C-alpha positions as a Markdown table, in Angstrom:
| # | Residue | x | y | z |
|---|---|---|---|---|
| 1 | Met | 70.6 | 70.2 | 113.8 |
| 2 | Gln | 67.8 | 72.7 | 114.0 |
| 3 | Arg | 70.0 | 75.3 | 112.2 |
| 4 | Arg | 70.7 | 72.8 | 109.4 |
| 5 | Ser | 66.9 | 72.1 | 109.0 |
| 6 | Leu | 66.3 | 75.9 | 108.8 |
| 7 | Met | 68.9 | 76.2 | 106.1 |
| 8 | Arg | 67.4 | 73.4 | 104.1 |
| 9 | Gly | 64.0 | 75.0 | 104.6 |
| 10 | Ala | 65.3 | 78.4 | 103.3 |
| 11 | Gly | 66.8 | 76.7 | 100.3 |
| 12 | Ala | 63.5 | 75.0 | 99.5 |
| 13 | Leu | 61.8 | 78.3 | 99.9 |
| 14 | Val | 64.2 | 80.0 | 97.4 |
| 15 | Leu | 63.7 | 77.1 | 95.0 |
| 16 | Leu | 59.9 | 77.4 | 95.4 |
| 17 | Leu | 60.0 | 81.2 | 94.8 |
| 18 | Gly | 62.1 | 80.6 | 91.7 |
| 19 | Thr | 59.7 | 78.0 | 90.3 |
| 20 | Arg | 56.8 | 80.3 | 91.1 |
| 21 | Glu | 58.5 | 83.2 | 89.3 |
| 22 | Leu | 59.0 | 81.1 | 86.2 |
| 23 | Ala | 55.3 | 79.9 | 86.4 |
| 24 | Phe | 54.1 | 83.5 | 86.1 |
| 25 | Gly | 56.2 | 84.0 | 83.0 |
| 26 | Ala | 57.4 | 87.3 | 81.5 |
| 27 | Ser | 56.8 | 90.6 | 83.2 |
| 28 | Ile | 55.1 | 93.3 | 81.2 |
| 29 | Val | 57.0 | 96.6 | 81.0 |
| 30 | Ala | 54.4 | 98.5 | 79.0 |
| 31 | Val | 51.5 | 98.2 | 76.5 |
| 32 | Arg | 50.9 | 100.7 | 73.8 |
| 33 | Val | 48.4 | 101.3 | 70.9 |
| 34 | Trp | 49.2 | 103.6 | 68.0 |
| 35 | Pro | 46.1 | 104.3 | 65.8 |
| 36 | Ala | 46.4 | 105.8 | 62.3 |
| 37 | Glu | 44.6 | 105.8 | 59.0 |
| 38 | Asp | 47.5 | 103.9 | 57.4 |
| 39 | Tyr | 47.6 | 101.1 | 60.1 |
| 40 | Thr | 47.2 | 100.6 | 63.8 |
| 41 | Arg | 50.0 | 99.2 | 65.9 |
| 42 | Val | 49.7 | 97.3 | 69.2 |
| 43 | Thr | 52.8 | 96.7 | 71.2 |
| 44 | Ile | 53.5 | 94.6 | 74.3 |
| 45 | Glu | 56.9 | 95.3 | 75.9 |
| 46 | Ser | 58.3 | 92.7 | 78.3 |
| 47 | Asp | 61.4 | 91.8 | 80.1 |
| 48 | Thr | 61.9 | 88.5 | 78.1 |
| 49 | Ala | 61.1 | 87.6 | 74.6 |
| 50 | Leu | 57.5 | 86.4 | 73.8 |
| 51 | Ala | 56.1 | 84.2 | 71.0 |
| 52 | Ala | 52.6 | 84.4 | 69.6 |
| 53 | Arg | 50.3 | 82.7 | 67.1 |
| 54 | His | 47.3 | 84.4 | 65.4 |
| 55 | Phe | 44.4 | 83.7 | 63.1 |
| 56 | Leu | 41.5 | 85.7 | 61.7 |
| 57 | Ala | 37.8 | 85.0 | 62.5 |
| 58 | Asp | 34.5 | 86.3 | 61.2 |
| 59 | Asn | 31.1 | 87.3 | 62.6 |
| 60 | Pro | 32.3 | 89.6 | 63.9 |
| 61 | Gln | 35.6 | 90.3 | 62.1 |
| 62 | Arg | 38.4 | 89.8 | 64.6 |
| 63 | Val | 42.0 | 88.7 | 64.9 |
| 64 | Val | 42.8 | 86.2 | 67.7 |
| 65 | Ile | 46.3 | 86.2 | 69.2 |
| 66 | Asp | 47.7 | 83.6 | 71.6 |
| 67 | Val | 50.8 | 84.8 | 73.5 |
| 68 | Asp | 52.9 | 82.1 | 75.1 |
| 69 | Gly | 54.7 | 82.5 | 78.4 |
| 70 | Leu | 52.3 | 84.9 | 79.9 |
| 71 | Glu | 49.9 | 85.1 | 82.8 |
| 72 | Leu | 47.0 | 87.6 | 82.8 |
| 73 | Ser | 48.1 | 90.7 | 84.6 |
| 74 | Pro | 46.7 | 94.3 | 85.3 |
| 75 | Glu | 49.3 | 95.6 | 82.9 |
| 76 | Leu | 47.9 | 93.5 | 80.0 |
| 77 | Arg | 44.3 | 94.6 | 80.9 |
| 78 | Glu | 45.4 | 98.1 | 80.3 |
| 79 | Leu | 45.2 | 97.4 | 76.6 |
| 80 | Ile | 41.4 | 97.5 | 76.8 |
| 81 | Ala | 41.5 | 101.1 | 77.9 |
| 82 | Lys | 44.2 | 102.1 | 75.4 |
| 83 | Val | 41.9 | 101.7 | 72.4 |
| 84 | Lys | 40.5 | 105.1 | 71.2 |
| 85 | Pro | 37.0 | 105.5 | 69.8 |
| 86 | Gly | 38.4 | 107.0 | 66.6 |
| 87 | Asp | 40.7 | 104.1 | 65.9 |
| 88 | Pro | 40.2 | 103.3 | 62.2 |
| 89 | Phe | 40.9 | 99.6 | 62.7 |
| 90 | Ile | 40.2 | 98.5 | 66.3 |
| 91 | Ala | 36.7 | 98.4 | 67.7 |
| 92 | Gly | 37.9 | 96.9 | 71.0 |
| 93 | Ile | 40.3 | 94.5 | 72.7 |
| 94 | Arg | 39.5 | 91.6 | 75.0 |
| 95 | Val | 42.1 | 89.8 | 77.1 |
| 96 | Gly | 41.8 | 86.5 | 78.9 |
| 97 | Gln | 43.8 | 83.5 | 80.2 |
| 98 | Asn | 43.2 | 80.9 | 77.4 |
| 99 | Gln | 45.4 | 78.2 | 78.9 |
| 100 | Pro | 48.1 | 78.0 | 81.6 |
| 101 | Arg | 50.9 | 80.4 | 80.5 |
| 102 | Val | 48.9 | 81.4 | 77.4 |
| 103 | Val | 47.1 | 84.7 | 77.2 |
| 104 | Arg | 44.6 | 85.2 | 74.4 |
| 105 | Leu | 44.0 | 88.7 | 72.9 |
| 106 | Val | 40.9 | 89.2 | 70.7 |
| 107 | Ile | 41.0 | 92.4 | 68.6 |
| 108 | Asp | 37.6 | 93.2 | 67.2 |
| 109 | Leu | 38.0 | 94.9 | 63.8 |
| 110 | Lys | 36.2 | 97.8 | 62.2 |
| 111 | Gln | 37.4 | 96.9 | 58.7 |
| 112 | Pro | 38.9 | 93.9 | 56.9 |
| 113 | Ser | 42.6 | 93.8 | 57.9 |
| 114 | Ala | 45.8 | 92.1 | 57.1 |
| 115 | Pro | 47.6 | 91.6 | 60.4 |
| 116 | Gln | 51.3 | 91.2 | 60.9 |
| 117 | Val | 52.7 | 89.8 | 64.2 |
| 118 | Phe | 56.4 | 89.9 | 64.9 |
| 119 | Ala | 59.0 | 90.3 | 67.7 |
| 120 | Leu | 61.6 | 92.9 | 68.2 |
| 121 | Ala | 64.9 | 92.5 | 70.1 |
| 122 | Pro | 65.9 | 95.1 | 72.8 |
| 123 | Val | 67.1 | 98.4 | 71.3 |
| 124 | Ala | 67.6 | 101.9 | 72.6 |
| 125 | Ala | 65.3 | 102.4 | 75.6 |
| 126 | Tyr | 63.1 | 99.4 | 74.7 |
| 127 | Arg | 63.1 | 95.9 | 76.1 |
| 128 | His | 61.6 | 92.9 | 74.2 |
| 129 | Arg | 58.6 | 94.0 | 72.1 |
| 130 | Leu | 55.8 | 91.9 | 70.6 |
| 131 | Val | 54.2 | 93.9 | 67.8 |
| 132 | Phe | 50.7 | 93.5 | 66.1 |
| 133 | Asp | 50.3 | 95.7 | 63.0 |
| 134 | Leu | 46.8 | 95.9 | 61.5 |
| 135 | His | 47.0 | 97.0 | 57.9 |
| 136 | Pro | 44.0 | 97.5 | 55.5 |
| 137 | Ala | 43.2 | 94.3 | 53.6 |
| 138 | Thr | 43.0 | 96.4 | 50.4 |
| 139 | Glu | 45.5 | 99.2 | 50.1 |
| 140 | Pro | 43.9 | 102.5 | 49.0 |
| 141 | Asp | 45.2 | 104.4 | 46.0 |
| 142 | Pro | 46.9 | 107.5 | 47.4 |
| 143 | Leu | 47.2 | 109.3 | 44.1 |
| 144 | Leu | 43.5 | 109.0 | 43.4 |
| 145 | Ala | 42.7 | 110.3 | 46.9 |
| 146 | Leu | 45.1 | 113.3 | 46.3 |
| 147 | Leu | 43.4 | 114.1 | 42.9 |
| 148 | Gln | 39.9 | 113.9 | 44.4 |
| 149 | Glu | 41.0 | 116.1 | 47.3 |
| 150 | Lys | 42.4 | 118.7 | 44.9 |
| 151 | Ala | 39.3 | 118.6 | 42.7 |
| 152 | Ala | 37.0 | 119.1 | 45.7 |
| 153 | Ala | 39.0 | 122.0 | 46.9 |
| 154 | Asp | 39.0 | 123.6 | 43.4 |
| 155 | His | 35.2 | 123.2 | 43.1 |
| 156 | Ser | 34.7 | 124.7 | 46.6 |
| 157 | Ala | 36.9 | 127.7 | 45.7 |
| 158 | Ala | 35.0 | 128.2 | 42.4 |
| 159 | Val | 31.6 | 128.5 | 44.1 |
| 160 | Thr | 30.9 | 132.2 | 44.9 |
| 161 | Pro | 29.0 | 133.5 | 48.0 |
| 162 | Ala | 26.1 | 134.4 | 45.7 |
| 163 | Asp | 26.0 | 130.8 | 44.4 |
| 164 | Arg | 25.9 | 129.5 | 48.0 |
| 165 | Ala | 23.1 | 131.9 | 48.9 |
| 166 | Ala | 21.1 | 131.0 | 45.9 |
| 167 | Ser | 21.6 | 127.3 | 46.5 |
| 168 | Ala | 20.5 | 127.7 | 50.2 |
| 169 | Val | 17.3 | 129.5 | 49.1 |
| 170 | Asn | 16.6 | 126.9 | 46.5 |
| 171 | Asp | 17.0 | 124.1 | 49.1 |
| 172 | Ala | 14.9 | 125.9 | 51.6 |
| 173 | Leu | 12.0 | 126.5 | 49.2 |
| 174 | Gly | 12.3 | 122.9 | 47.9 |
| 175 | Asp | 12.0 | 121.5 | 51.5 |
| 176 | Phe | 9.1 | 123.8 | 52.2 |
| 177 | Ile | 7.1 | 123.0 | 49.1 |
| 178 | Gly | 8.0 | 119.3 | 49.3 |
| 179 | Gly | 6.4 | 119.2 | 52.7 |
| 180 | Ile | 3.1 | 120.4 | 51.3 |
| 181 | Gly | 3.1 | 118.2 | 48.2 |
| 182 | Lys | 5.5 | 115.6 | 47.0 |
| 183 | Gly | 6.1 | 117.3 | 43.7 |
| 184 | Gly | 8.6 | 119.9 | 44.9 |
| 185 | Ile | 9.8 | 122.6 | 42.6 |
| 186 | Pro | 9.6 | 121.7 | 38.9 |
| 187 | Gly | 13.1 | 121.8 | 37.4 |
| 188 | Arg | 14.8 | 122.1 | 40.8 |
| 189 | Leu | 18.3 | 120.7 | 40.7 |
| 190 | Pro | 19.1 | 117.9 | 43.1 |
| 191 | Pro | 21.3 | 118.7 | 46.1 |
| 192 | Pro | 25.0 | 118.0 | 45.8 |
| 193 | Pro | 26.1 | 114.5 | 46.9 |
| 194 | Ser | 27.0 | 114.2 | 50.6 |
| 195 | Asp | 29.5 | 111.4 | 50.0 |
| 196 | Pro | 33.0 | 113.2 | 49.8 |
| 197 | Thr | 34.3 | 110.3 | 47.7 |
| 198 | Leu | 31.9 | 111.1 | 44.8 |
| 199 | Pro | 32.8 | 113.6 | 42.1 |
| 200 | Pro | 31.7 | 117.2 | 42.5 |
| 201 | Pro | 28.2 | 118.0 | 41.2 |
| 202 | Ser | 29.6 | 119.9 | 38.2 |
| 203 | Gly | 30.4 | 116.6 | 36.5 |
| 204 | Pro | 33.1 | 113.9 | 36.5 |
| 205 | Leu | 36.4 | 114.5 | 38.1 |
| 206 | Arg | 38.9 | 115.9 | 35.5 |
| 207 | Ile | 42.5 | 117.1 | 36.0 |
| 208 | Thr | 43.3 | 119.2 | 33.0 |
| 209 | Glu | 46.4 | 121.0 | 34.2 |
| 210 | Arg | 49.7 | 119.6 | 35.5 |
| 211 | Leu | 49.5 | 118.9 | 39.2 |
| 212 | Val | 52.8 | 119.2 | 41.0 |
| 213 | Ile | 53.1 | 116.9 | 44.0 |
| 214 | Val | 55.5 | 117.4 | 46.9 |
| 215 | Ala | 56.1 | 114.5 | 49.3 |
| 216 | Leu | 56.6 | 115.7 | 52.9 |
| 217 | Asp | 58.3 | 113.3 | 55.3 |
| 218 | Pro | 58.2 | 114.2 | 59.0 |
| 219 | Gly | 60.9 | 112.0 | 60.5 |
| 220 | His | 60.4 | 109.3 | 63.1 |
| 221 | Gly | 57.0 | 108.9 | 64.8 |
| 222 | Gly | 55.1 | 106.4 | 67.0 |
| 223 | Glu | 57.5 | 104.0 | 68.7 |
| 224 | Asp | 60.4 | 106.1 | 67.5 |
| 225 | Pro | 60.5 | 109.5 | 69.2 |
| 226 | Gly | 63.7 | 110.6 | 67.4 |
| 227 | Ala | 66.0 | 112.9 | 69.2 |
| 228 | Ile | 64.9 | 114.5 | 72.5 |
| 229 | Gly | 66.0 | 118.0 | 73.6 |
| 230 | Pro | 67.3 | 119.1 | 77.0 |
| 231 | Ser | 63.8 | 120.2 | 78.2 |
| 232 | Gly | 62.0 | 117.1 | 76.7 |
| 233 | Leu | 60.9 | 118.4 | 73.2 |
| 234 | Arg | 60.7 | 115.3 | 71.0 |
| 235 | Glu | 61.9 | 115.4 | 67.4 |
| 236 | Lys | 58.9 | 113.5 | 66.1 |
| 237 | Asp | 56.5 | 116.1 | 67.4 |
| 238 | Val | 58.2 | 119.3 | 66.2 |
| 239 | Val | 58.9 | 118.0 | 62.7 |
| 240 | Leu | 55.2 | 117.0 | 62.4 |
| 241 | Gln | 54.1 | 120.5 | 63.4 |
| 242 | Val | 56.4 | 122.0 | 60.7 |
| 243 | Ala | 55.3 | 119.5 | 58.0 |
| 244 | Leu | 51.6 | 120.2 | 58.7 |
| 245 | Gln | 52.1 | 123.9 | 58.3 |
| 246 | Leu | 54.2 | 123.3 | 55.1 |
| 247 | Arg | 51.4 | 121.1 | 53.7 |
| 248 | Glu | 49.0 | 124.0 | 54.2 |
| 249 | Arg | 51.2 | 126.5 | 52.4 |
| 250 | Ile | 51.9 | 124.1 | 49.5 |
| 251 | Asn | 48.2 | 123.2 | 49.1 |
| 252 | Ala | 47.4 | 127.0 | 48.9 |
| 253 | Gln | 49.6 | 127.2 | 45.7 |
| 254 | Pro | 48.0 | 126.9 | 42.3 |
| 255 | Asn | 48.2 | 123.3 | 40.9 |
| 256 | Met | 50.3 | 122.1 | 43.8 |
| 257 | Arg | 49.5 | 119.4 | 46.4 |
| 258 | Ala | 51.4 | 118.0 | 49.3 |
| 259 | Met | 51.4 | 114.3 | 50.3 |
| 260 | Met | 52.6 | 113.5 | 53.8 |
| 261 | Thr | 54.2 | 110.2 | 54.6 |
| 262 | Arg | 52.7 | 110.5 | 58.1 |
| 263 | Asp | 50.1 | 113.1 | 59.3 |
| 264 | Gly | 49.9 | 111.7 | 62.9 |
| 265 | Asp | 52.0 | 110.1 | 65.6 |
| 266 | Phe | 52.7 | 106.7 | 64.1 |
| 267 | Phe | 55.8 | 105.0 | 62.8 |
| 268 | Val | 56.6 | 104.6 | 59.0 |
| 269 | Pro | 59.6 | 102.5 | 57.9 |
| 270 | Leu | 62.2 | 104.2 | 55.8 |
| 271 | His | 61.5 | 102.2 | 52.7 |
| 272 | Glu | 57.7 | 102.8 | 53.1 |
| 273 | Arg | 58.3 | 106.5 | 53.2 |
| 274 | Val | 60.0 | 106.3 | 49.8 |
| 275 | Arg | 57.4 | 104.0 | 48.4 |
| 276 | Lys | 54.6 | 106.4 | 49.3 |
| 277 | Ala | 56.3 | 109.2 | 47.4 |
| 278 | Arg | 56.7 | 107.0 | 44.3 |
| 279 | Arg | 53.1 | 105.8 | 44.5 |
| 280 | Val | 51.8 | 109.4 | 44.1 |
| 281 | Gln | 54.4 | 110.1 | 41.4 |
| 282 | Ala | 55.9 | 112.9 | 43.6 |
| 283 | Asp | 58.0 | 115.6 | 41.9 |
| 284 | Leu | 60.0 | 116.2 | 45.1 |
| 285 | Phe | 60.6 | 114.5 | 48.4 |
| 286 | Ile | 61.5 | 116.5 | 51.5 |
| 287 | Ser | 62.3 | 114.7 | 54.7 |
| 288 | Ile | 62.2 | 117.0 | 57.8 |
| 289 | His | 64.3 | 116.4 | 60.9 |
| 290 | Ala | 65.6 | 118.1 | 64.0 |
| 291 | Asp | 68.4 | 115.9 | 65.1 |
| 292 | Ala | 70.8 | 115.7 | 68.1 |
| 293 | Phe | 74.6 | 115.6 | 68.0 |
| 294 | Ile | 77.2 | 114.2 | 70.4 |
| 295 | Lys | 78.2 | 117.8 | 71.2 |
| 296 | Pro | 75.4 | 120.0 | 72.7 |
| 297 | His | 76.9 | 123.2 | 71.3 |
| 298 | Ala | 76.4 | 122.0 | 67.7 |
| 299 | Ser | 74.0 | 124.4 | 66.0 |
| 300 | Gly | 72.6 | 125.5 | 62.7 |
| 301 | Ala | 70.4 | 124.0 | 59.9 |
| 302 | Ser | 71.7 | 121.6 | 57.3 |
| 303 | Val | 70.5 | 120.1 | 54.0 |
| 304 | Phe | 71.5 | 116.7 | 52.8 |
| 305 | Ala | 71.3 | 114.8 | 49.5 |
| 306 | Leu | 72.1 | 111.2 | 48.7 |
| 307 | Ser | 75.7 | 110.2 | 47.9 |
| 308 | Glu | 76.7 | 107.6 | 45.3 |
| 309 | Ser | 80.0 | 107.1 | 47.1 |
| 310 | Gly | 81.1 | 108.2 | 50.6 |
| 311 | Ala | 79.8 | 110.9 | 52.8 |
| 312 | Thr | 81.1 | 114.5 | 52.3 |
| 313 | Ser | 82.0 | 114.8 | 56.0 |
| 314 | Val | 82.4 | 112.7 | 59.2 |
| 315 | Glu | 79.3 | 114.5 | 60.6 |
| 316 | Ala | 77.3 | 113.7 | 57.5 |
| 317 | Arg | 78.2 | 110.0 | 57.8 |
| 318 | Trp | 77.4 | 110.0 | 61.5 |
| 319 | Met | 74.0 | 111.7 | 60.8 |
| 320 | Ala | 73.1 | 109.2 | 58.0 |
| 321 | Asn | 74.0 | 106.2 | 60.2 |
| 322 | Lys | 71.8 | 107.6 | 63.0 |
| 323 | Glu | 68.8 | 108.3 | 60.8 |
| 324 | Asn | 69.2 | 104.9 | 59.1 |
| 325 | Ala | 68.9 | 103.2 | 62.5 |
| 326 | Ala | 65.3 | 104.6 | 62.8 |
| 327 | Asp | 63.9 | 101.3 | 61.6 |
| 328 | Leu | 65.5 | 99.4 | 64.5 |
| 329 | Val | 63.9 | 101.7 | 67.0 |
| 330 | Gly | 60.5 | 102.2 | 65.3 |
| 331 | Gly | 60.2 | 98.5 | 64.6 |
| 332 | Val | 60.1 | 96.9 | 61.1 |
| 333 | Asn | 58.9 | 93.5 | 60.2 |
| 334 | Ile | 62.1 | 92.3 | 58.5 |
| 335 | Lys | 60.3 | 89.0 | 57.4 |
| 336 | Ser | 57.8 | 91.0 | 55.3 |
| 337 | Lys | 58.3 | 89.9 | 51.7 |
| 338 | Asp | 57.0 | 93.2 | 50.3 |
| 339 | Ala | 59.5 | 95.2 | 52.4 |
| 340 | Ala | 62.4 | 93.2 | 51.2 |
| 341 | Val | 61.4 | 93.6 | 47.5 |
| 342 | Thr | 60.8 | 97.4 | 48.0 |
| 343 | Arg | 64.2 | 97.9 | 49.6 |
| 344 | Ala | 65.9 | 96.1 | 46.7 |
| 345 | Leu | 64.1 | 98.3 | 44.1 |
| 346 | Leu | 65.0 | 101.5 | 46.0 |
| 347 | Asp | 68.7 | 100.6 | 46.0 |
| 348 | Met | 69.0 | 101.8 | 42.5 |
| 349 | Ser | 69.8 | 105.5 | 43.0 |
| 350 | Thr | 70.8 | 107.4 | 39.8 |
| 351 | Ser | 73.3 | 110.2 | 39.2 |
| 352 | Ala | 70.5 | 112.2 | 37.6 |
| 353 | Gln | 68.4 | 112.1 | 40.7 |
| 354 | Ile | 71.3 | 113.1 | 42.9 |
| 355 | Lys | 72.1 | 116.0 | 40.5 |
| 356 | Asp | 68.6 | 117.3 | 40.8 |
| 357 | Ser | 68.6 | 116.7 | 44.5 |
| 358 | Leu | 71.7 | 118.9 | 44.9 |
| 359 | Lys | 69.9 | 121.7 | 42.9 |
| 360 | Leu | 66.9 | 121.5 | 45.2 |
| 361 | Gly | 69.0 | 121.4 | 48.3 |
| 362 | Ala | 71.0 | 124.5 | 47.2 |
| 363 | Glu | 67.8 | 126.5 | 46.8 |
| 364 | Val | 66.3 | 125.4 | 50.1 |
| 365 | Leu | 69.6 | 125.9 | 52.0 |
| 366 | Gly | 69.9 | 129.4 | 50.6 |
| 367 | Arg | 66.5 | 130.3 | 51.9 |
| 368 | Ile | 66.9 | 128.7 | 55.3 |
| 369 | Gly | 70.2 | 130.6 | 55.7 |
| 370 | Gln | 68.1 | 133.8 | 55.6 |
| 371 | Val | 66.1 | 132.6 | 58.6 |
| 372 | Gly | 68.8 | 131.4 | 60.9 |
| 373 | Arg | 72.4 | 130.0 | 61.2 |
| 374 | Leu | 73.6 | 127.3 | 58.9 |
| 375 | His | 75.7 | 124.4 | 60.2 |
| 376 | Lys | 77.5 | 124.0 | 56.9 |
| 377 | Pro | 77.4 | 126.5 | 53.9 |
| 378 | Arg | 76.8 | 123.8 | 51.3 |
| 379 | Val | 74.6 | 120.8 | 50.7 |
| 380 | Glu | 76.2 | 117.7 | 52.3 |
| 381 | Gln | 75.9 | 114.2 | 51.0 |
| 382 | Ala | 75.7 | 110.8 | 52.7 |
| 383 | Gly | 73.9 | 107.4 | 52.3 |
| 384 | Phe | 70.5 | 108.3 | 53.8 |
| 385 | Ala | 68.1 | 105.4 | 53.1 |
| 386 | Val | 65.1 | 107.6 | 53.0 |
| 387 | Leu | 66.6 | 109.6 | 50.0 |
| 388 | Lys | 66.9 | 106.5 | 47.7 |
| 389 | Ala | 63.9 | 107.0 | 45.3 |
| 390 | Pro | 65.7 | 106.6 | 42.0 |
| 391 | Asp | 63.3 | 108.9 | 40.1 |
| 392 | Val | 62.4 | 111.7 | 42.7 |
| 393 | Pro | 64.7 | 114.5 | 43.7 |
| 394 | Ser | 65.1 | 114.1 | 47.4 |
| 395 | Ile | 66.6 | 116.1 | 50.3 |
| 396 | Leu | 66.7 | 115.8 | 54.0 |
| 397 | Val | 66.5 | 119.0 | 56.0 |
| 398 | Glu | 67.9 | 119.2 | 59.5 |
| 399 | Thr | 65.9 | 122.3 | 60.7 |
| 400 | Ala | 68.1 | 122.7 | 63.8 |
| 401 | Phe | 69.9 | 120.7 | 66.5 |
| 402 | Ile | 67.3 | 119.8 | 69.1 |
| 403 | Ser | 70.2 | 118.9 | 71.4 |
| 404 | Asn | 71.2 | 122.5 | 71.6 |
| 405 | Pro | 69.2 | 124.3 | 74.3 |
| 406 | Asp | 68.9 | 127.6 | 72.4 |
| 407 | Glu | 67.9 | 125.8 | 69.2 |
| 408 | Glu | 65.4 | 123.6 | 71.0 |
| 409 | Ala | 63.7 | 126.8 | 72.2 |
| 410 | Lys | 63.6 | 128.1 | 68.6 |
| 411 | Leu | 62.1 | 124.9 | 67.4 |
| 412 | Arg | 59.4 | 125.3 | 70.0 |
| 413 | Asp | 58.6 | 128.9 | 69.0 |
| 414 | Pro | 55.7 | 129.1 | 66.5 |
| 415 | Arg | 57.3 | 132.2 | 64.9 |
| 416 | Tyr | 60.4 | 130.3 | 64.0 |
| 417 | Gln | 58.4 | 127.4 | 62.7 |
| 418 | Ala | 56.5 | 129.8 | 60.5 |
| 419 | Gln | 59.7 | 131.4 | 59.2 |
| 420 | Leu | 61.1 | 128.0 | 58.5 |
| 421 | Val | 58.0 | 127.0 | 56.5 |
| 422 | Glu | 58.2 | 130.2 | 54.4 |
| 423 | Ala | 61.8 | 129.5 | 53.7 |
| 424 | Leu | 61.1 | 126.0 | 52.6 |
| 425 | Val | 58.2 | 127.2 | 50.3 |
| 426 | Ala | 60.4 | 129.8 | 48.8 |
| 427 | Gly | 63.2 | 127.3 | 48.1 |
| 428 | Ile | 60.8 | 124.9 | 46.5 |
| 429 | Gly | 59.4 | 127.7 | 44.3 |
| 430 | Arg | 62.8 | 128.8 | 43.2 |
| 431 | Tyr | 63.7 | 125.2 | 42.3 |
| 432 | Phe | 60.6 | 124.8 | 40.1 |
| 433 | Ala | 61.2 | 128.2 | 38.5 |
| 434 | Lys | 64.6 | 127.0 | 37.3 |
| 435 | Asn | 63.6 | 123.3 | 36.8 |
| 436 | Pro | 60.0 | 123.1 | 35.5 |
| 437 | Pro | 58.4 | 119.7 | 36.3 |
| 438 | Leu | 58.1 | 117.3 | 33.4 |
| 439 | Ala | 54.7 | 116.6 | 31.9 |
| 440 | Arg | 53.0 | 113.6 | 33.5 |
| 441 | Asn | 49.6 | 112.0 | 33.0 |
| 442 | Arg | 47.9 | 112.0 | 36.3 |
| 443 | Gly | 44.3 | 111.9 | 35.1 |
| 444 | Thr | 41.9 | 109.5 | 36.8 |
């Protein structure tokens, strides 16, 4: 009788524990914040799916998010410390228990924002994710910013050391005399504007020569690390390093400018990478990767172009499928109306674009072959989503196989990175020498 009572008590205890576990709701696996100029992403990863509601509020500007099925926990409070002072969008995060099983997040904003809140199913190494993306309320014009940056650089290069010295003396004398009497120096020129968004002091911004724009696309980023080498080198990190160096070399060329789809550690959806290139009217699009393969001894660099039909090899098809899955890992809001429209527009690849892409790929592949081993001696083709701009010659460069220990070591080597960058610059130069860019009106 006593044993039966103990068993009933144990059963009640199990039931009680199960009820208590349900009351506490989902368990938090991790919280992450990815700040960037383009947008800031906040992610809550949990063992079960979460649902949320959100609204915007003013004075101060903030987005309020109520997450169902949660109890306040130390893991959630970590979000507060994850916000960096330089975050362009988030001033701070507050977390509290708004109602039983409902946690409220209040994100204080630095600028007007258009938030997107969506859930992602488990994929790769991730469990369930609840994502908050904070985009600018008014999207900036990337082409205008590129033109202003180029004009400012040209103006700075045109000013000689003697001009700077004379200007410094003029400023110093003006400050000195201005302190004695308010009149200053008669006829003294005003100092240049301090606001970098204003035109240079020589007059209104004018672009009189053809500016060639190369879109550089470092693969993966943010939630999507890409491939990971045997010693832990992440694809997203090494391709960003190469792209930043390549941008510097391109920007040093006369009448050339590089636009990067990402210049930091944040995720950019595949269709958005293409849209960015088209918004600046890019002349070329170069996506940079360092992928892994199922066989660790696979080695050598490769260059890919888009295919109108099937892939040129089993490996090319496998690589395209793997790269096209980046959106699943990085996390795309599939309910976004703009994303769906953009994807439809970009599904209109043209034979002329592919023909030019193959020419560009051949020039780049030839130069890379002088730096290291090639995986295939020709440009391969497959259905890479990121190469689908119908009016921009586009290639994807696999710099090496990060899954190969020897090639991972090369990718980590600054000397190899520099050689790779020089090869890419030379390939781009040879392509333009044989295929001069068409005239376009990029005036402001």
